[in-house]
Amino acid sequence: MKLNTIIVEDEETSREILKNYLKKYCPNVNVLGEASNVDEALILIRNNDLDLVFLDVEMPYGNAFDLLDKVGDINFETIFVTAYNHYAIDALNAHASYYLMKPISIDELIKAVDYVTEIKTKEDALQDQVLIPKTNNVNGKITIPQQDGFEVINTSDILYCKADDNYTEIYLNTNKKKLVSKTLKYFEDALNDTNFARVHKSYLVNVNEIVKYVKGKGGSVVLSNGKEIMVSASKKSELLSYFKS
């Protein structure tokens, strides 16, 4: 996986060495910028979505710990790079992922990057688990994956879901529509313990929102917002079973 990073180091020569090492030995690391002091680093951190920061301890007008205090809510991993080993305990207390001593060992650098890559991979896997069908329906809610995480919506707010190739359009009773990069089968599985019925190869409806059934070979249903949806003949019996006494 790609790791977006910045290098925070007051010595230009040290920045160049680290940048060249990363380019040659750690191709999954994407260096977005460099900073020589706390203020420059703070701007880069606030303006970029970072996975990792390489951080020298001693800098002009402040140090690494001052920077982390100013950042506050840290959502990236840190690898400390320093010539002074007496900062190791402070680095651990600052939840550093790794501590590299200067001059940088290529083997240790690779090991550090591999360690951060493993951390980020596990984080992504954990988020994917949250979105697995049948585990993401909690107390009448469902998660909708987004680029930066997921949105939680009430299943009772869903009128119907419509297939759009490998995407699904989710129509809500608030007149809003969500386009999700999941198949309709995904949502059929995720909502199978609730009052949702697959009435057609392209439609999954909230049975609680049906206000009328129109007879026919398969027939059709009318939802509370006036939307009429055709029912496949093969799905008719399953649908009507929701309304049997």
Short mmCIF file of C-alpha atoms in Angstrom, two decimals:
data_model
loop_
_atom_site.label_atom_id
_atom_site.label_comp_id
_atom_site.label_asym_id
_atom_site.label_seq_id
_atom_site.Cartn_x
_atom_site.Cartn_y
_atom_site.Cartn_z
CA MET A 1 0.00 0.00 0.00
CA LYS A 2 1.05 3.62 -0.63
CA LEU A 3 2.10 5.71 2.35
CA ASN A 4 1.84 9.49 1.98
CA THR A 5 4.52 11.15 4.07
CA ILE A 6 6.47 14.32 4.77
CA ILE A 7 10.04 14.72 6.04
CA VAL A 8 10.54 17.13 8.94
CA GLU A 9 14.27 17.80 9.31
CA ASP A 10 16.20 21.07 9.68
CA GLU A 11 19.33 19.82 7.86
CA GLU A 12 18.97 19.87 4.08
CA THR A 13 21.63 17.18 3.59
CA SER A 14 19.80 14.83 5.96
CA ARG A 15 16.51 15.46 4.14
CA GLU A 16 18.10 14.62 0.79
CA ILE A 17 19.69 11.42 2.11
CA LEU A 18 16.40 10.20 3.60
CA LYS A 19 14.44 11.15 0.49
CA ASN A 20 16.88 9.27 -1.77
CA TYR A 21 16.83 6.21 0.49
CA LEU A 22 13.04 6.16 0.44
CA LYS A 23 12.90 6.48 -3.33
CA LYS A 24 15.37 3.65 -3.85
CA TYR A 25 14.49 1.21 -1.06
CA CYS A 26 10.91 2.04 -0.05
CA PRO A 27 8.96 2.65 -3.29
CA ASN A 28 5.59 2.52 -1.50
CA VAL A 29 6.42 5.76 0.35
CA ASN A 30 5.22 8.90 -1.42
CA VAL A 31 7.00 12.03 -0.13
CA LEU A 32 4.55 14.94 -0.41
CA GLY A 33 6.77 17.63 1.07
CA GLU A 34 9.60 18.69 3.34
CA ALA A 35 9.81 21.01 6.34
CA SER A 36 12.80 22.46 8.16
CA ASN A 37 10.99 23.69 11.28
CA VAL A 38 7.86 23.27 13.38
CA ASP A 39 5.82 25.99 11.64
CA GLU A 40 6.49 24.64 8.13
CA ALA A 41 5.70 21.11 9.31
CA LEU A 42 2.42 22.22 10.87
CA ILE A 43 1.27 23.75 7.57
CA LEU A 44 2.10 20.57 5.64
CA ILE A 45 0.35 18.35 8.18
CA ARG A 46 -2.81 20.46 8.12
CA ASN A 47 -2.92 20.65 4.31
CA ASN A 48 -2.27 16.99 3.48
CA ASP A 49 -3.83 13.63 4.24
CA LEU A 50 -0.80 11.86 5.69
CA ASP A 51 -0.14 8.26 6.68
CA LEU A 52 3.33 8.84 8.06
CA VAL A 53 5.67 11.63 9.21
CA PHE A 54 9.46 11.28 9.42
CA LEU A 55 10.33 13.54 12.32
CA ASP A 56 13.67 14.88 13.51
CA VAL A 57 13.66 15.68 17.22
CA GLU A 58 15.81 18.81 17.40
CA MET A 59 14.71 21.73 15.20
CA PRO A 60 14.97 25.52 15.35
CA TYR A 61 12.31 27.24 17.48
CA GLY A 62 10.93 24.02 18.92
CA ASN A 63 11.26 20.25 18.72
CA ALA A 64 9.28 17.22 17.55
CA PHE A 65 7.25 17.04 20.73
CA ASP A 66 6.24 20.70 20.44
CA LEU A 67 5.02 19.95 16.92
CA LEU A 68 2.96 16.96 18.01
CA ASP A 69 1.41 19.00 20.82
CA LYS A 70 0.35 21.65 18.29
CA VAL A 71 -1.11 19.05 15.92
CA GLY A 72 -3.34 17.71 18.69
CA ASP A 73 -5.46 14.95 17.14
CA ILE A 74 -2.81 12.85 15.40
CA ASN A 75 -4.10 10.55 12.65
CA PHE A 76 -0.76 9.53 11.16
CA GLU A 77 2.15 7.32 12.23
CA THR A 78 5.50 8.85 13.21
CA ILE A 79 9.04 7.63 12.69
CA PHE A 80 11.52 9.62 14.76
CA VAL A 81 14.92 10.23 13.15
CA THR A 82 17.61 11.60 15.47
CA ALA A 83 21.27 11.47 16.44
CA TYR A 84 20.35 11.40 20.14
CA ASN A 85 19.24 8.15 21.74
CA HIS A 86 18.14 9.80 25.00
CA TYR A 87 14.87 10.83 23.32
CA ALA A 88 13.76 7.22 22.92
CA ILE A 89 11.52 7.17 26.00
CA ASP A 90 9.90 10.48 25.03
CA ALA A 91 9.31 9.11 21.54
CA LEU A 92 7.61 6.04 22.95
CA ASN A 93 5.43 8.23 25.14
CA ALA A 94 4.48 10.17 22.01
CA HIS A 95 3.32 6.84 20.47
CA ALA A 96 6.03 6.80 17.83
CA SER A 97 5.91 3.82 15.48
CA TYR A 98 9.68 3.60 15.16
CA TYR A 99 12.90 5.29 16.30
CA LEU A 100 15.77 5.61 13.79
CA MET A 101 19.26 6.67 14.78
CA LYS A 102 21.48 8.79 12.53
CA PRO A 103 23.32 7.90 10.39
CA ILE A 104 20.31 6.01 9.05
CA SER A 105 20.72 2.28 8.46
CA ILE A 106 19.01 1.22 5.24
CA ASP A 107 17.97 -2.09 6.81
CA GLU A 108 16.43 -0.28 9.78
CA LEU A 109 14.66 2.19 7.48
CA ILE A 110 13.12 -0.64 5.47
CA LYS A 111 12.09 -2.37 8.70
CA ALA A 112 10.49 0.84 9.99
CA VAL A 113 8.51 1.43 6.78
CA ASP A 114 7.41 -2.22 6.69
CA TYR A 115 6.19 -1.89 10.27
CA VAL A 116 4.11 1.20 9.48
CA THR A 117 2.76 -0.46 6.33
CA GLU A 118 1.61 -3.40 8.45
CA ILE A 119 -0.12 -1.05 10.91
CA LYS A 120 -1.98 0.80 8.13
CA THR A 121 -2.94 -2.48 6.42
CA LYS A 122 -4.47 -3.78 9.65
CA GLU A 123 -6.37 -0.51 10.11
CA ASP A 124 -7.85 -0.82 6.59
CA ALA A 125 -8.75 -4.46 7.22
CA LEU A 126 -10.54 -3.48 10.43
CA GLN A 127 -12.58 -0.88 8.58
CA ASP A 128 -13.46 -3.45 5.89
CA GLN A 129 -14.71 -5.77 8.63
CA VAL A 130 -17.08 -3.08 9.84
CA LEU A 131 -18.60 -3.04 6.35
CA ILE A 132 -19.06 -6.80 5.90
CA PRO A 133 -22.71 -7.76 5.28
CA LYS A 134 -24.58 -9.12 8.31
CA THR A 135 -22.20 -7.41 10.74
CA ASN A 136 -22.82 -3.81 9.75
CA ASN A 137 -26.50 -3.79 10.71
CA VAL A 138 -26.51 -2.71 14.35
CA ASN A 139 -29.67 -1.63 16.18
CA GLY A 140 -31.49 -0.57 13.03
CA LYS A 141 -28.50 1.13 11.44
CA ILE A 142 -26.29 0.36 8.47
CA THR A 143 -22.91 1.72 7.39
CA ILE A 144 -22.39 3.30 3.98
CA PRO A 145 -18.71 3.22 2.91
CA GLN A 146 -17.14 6.52 1.92
CA GLN A 147 -13.65 7.52 0.81
CA ASP A 148 -12.67 8.79 4.24
CA GLY A 149 -14.57 6.23 6.35
CA PHE A 150 -18.27 5.44 6.48
CA GLU A 151 -21.62 7.10 7.12
CA VAL A 152 -24.16 5.58 9.49
CA ILE A 153 -27.82 5.78 8.46
CA ASN A 154 -31.03 4.38 9.95
CA THR A 155 -32.43 1.46 7.96
CA SER A 156 -35.90 2.86 8.62
CA ASP A 157 -34.93 5.92 6.54
CA ILE A 158 -34.33 3.78 3.44
CA LEU A 159 -37.23 3.64 0.98
CA TYR A 160 -35.60 1.38 -1.58
CA CYS A 161 -32.29 0.41 -3.16
CA LYS A 162 -31.74 0.26 -6.90
CA ALA A 163 -28.97 -1.63 -8.72
CA ASP A 164 -26.66 0.34 -10.99
CA ASP A 165 -24.15 -2.20 -12.32
CA ASN A 166 -21.63 -2.69 -9.48
CA TYR A 167 -23.07 0.30 -7.62
CA THR A 168 -26.27 0.74 -5.63
CA GLU A 169 -28.47 3.82 -5.45
CA ILE A 170 -30.03 4.17 -2.00
CA TYR A 171 -33.17 6.35 -1.84
CA LEU A 172 -34.04 7.83 1.54
CA ASN A 173 -37.31 9.20 2.91
CA THR A 174 -35.54 12.56 3.24
CA ASN A 175 -35.56 12.89 -0.58
CA LYS A 176 -31.83 12.19 -0.64
CA LYS A 177 -30.01 9.60 -2.73
CA LYS A 178 -26.74 7.86 -1.91
CA LEU A 179 -24.58 6.20 -4.58
CA VAL A 180 -22.50 3.42 -3.03
CA SER A 181 -19.78 1.31 -4.63
CA LYS A 182 -21.39 -1.94 -3.48
CA THR A 183 -23.68 -4.31 -5.37
CA LEU A 184 -27.39 -4.68 -4.61
CA LYS A 185 -26.64 -8.23 -3.44
CA TYR A 186 -24.38 -6.73 -0.78
CA PHE A 187 -27.30 -4.74 0.66
CA GLU A 188 -29.71 -7.64 0.27
CA ASP A 189 -27.39 -9.68 2.51
CA ALA A 190 -26.79 -6.81 4.90
CA LEU A 191 -30.52 -6.16 5.35
CA ASN A 192 -31.80 -9.72 5.29
CA ASP A 193 -32.77 -9.70 8.98
CA THR A 194 -34.92 -6.59 8.54
CA ASN A 195 -38.07 -5.77 6.59
CA PHE A 196 -36.45 -5.47 3.17
CA ALA A 197 -37.57 -7.58 0.22
CA ARG A 198 -35.90 -8.14 -3.16
CA VAL A 199 -38.86 -7.57 -5.46
CA HIS A 200 -36.93 -7.40 -8.71
CA LYS A 201 -33.38 -8.06 -9.93
CA SER A 202 -32.81 -4.32 -9.75
CA TYR A 203 -34.80 -3.37 -6.63
CA LEU A 204 -34.74 -3.96 -2.90
CA VAL A 205 -37.60 -2.26 -1.05
CA ASN A 206 -38.42 -1.41 2.54
CA VAL A 207 -41.65 -3.34 3.11
CA ASN A 208 -42.71 -0.87 5.80
CA GLU A 209 -42.84 1.84 3.12
CA ILE A 210 -45.23 -0.07 0.81
CA VAL A 211 -48.65 1.60 0.74
CA LYS A 212 -50.23 -0.32 -2.15
CA TYR A 213 -49.89 -3.53 -4.15
CA VAL A 214 -51.16 -3.59 -7.74
CA LYS A 215 -52.18 -7.02 -9.07
CA GLY A 216 -50.56 -8.56 -12.11
CA LYS A 217 -48.34 -11.49 -13.14
CA GLY A 218 -45.79 -10.10 -10.76
CA GLY A 219 -47.64 -6.93 -10.02
CA SER A 220 -46.11 -3.79 -8.62
CA VAL A 221 -45.78 -1.97 -5.33
CA VAL A 222 -46.31 1.70 -4.59
CA LEU A 223 -44.13 3.24 -1.88
CA SER A 224 -44.96 6.05 0.52
CA ASN A 225 -43.29 8.61 -1.74
CA GLY A 226 -45.45 7.56 -4.72
CA LYS A 227 -42.71 5.57 -6.45
CA GLU A 228 -44.10 2.49 -8.26
CA ILE A 229 -41.78 -0.49 -8.64
CA MET A 230 -42.47 -3.60 -10.72
CA VAL A 231 -42.39 -6.97 -8.95
CA SER A 232 -40.85 -9.98 -10.70
CA ALA A 233 -43.17 -13.00 -10.96
CA SER A 234 -40.53 -15.09 -9.19
CA LYS A 235 -40.46 -12.64 -6.27
CA LYS A 236 -44.22 -12.21 -5.86
CA SER A 237 -44.82 -14.98 -3.31
CA GLU A 238 -41.92 -13.88 -1.13
CA LEU A 239 -43.19 -10.31 -1.12
CA LEU A 240 -46.80 -11.21 -0.33
CA SER A 241 -45.65 -13.40 2.55
CA TYR A 242 -44.86 -10.21 4.47
CA PHE A 243 -48.56 -9.32 4.43
CA LYS A 244 -50.14 -12.70 5.29
CA SER A 245 -51.96 -12.85 8.61
#
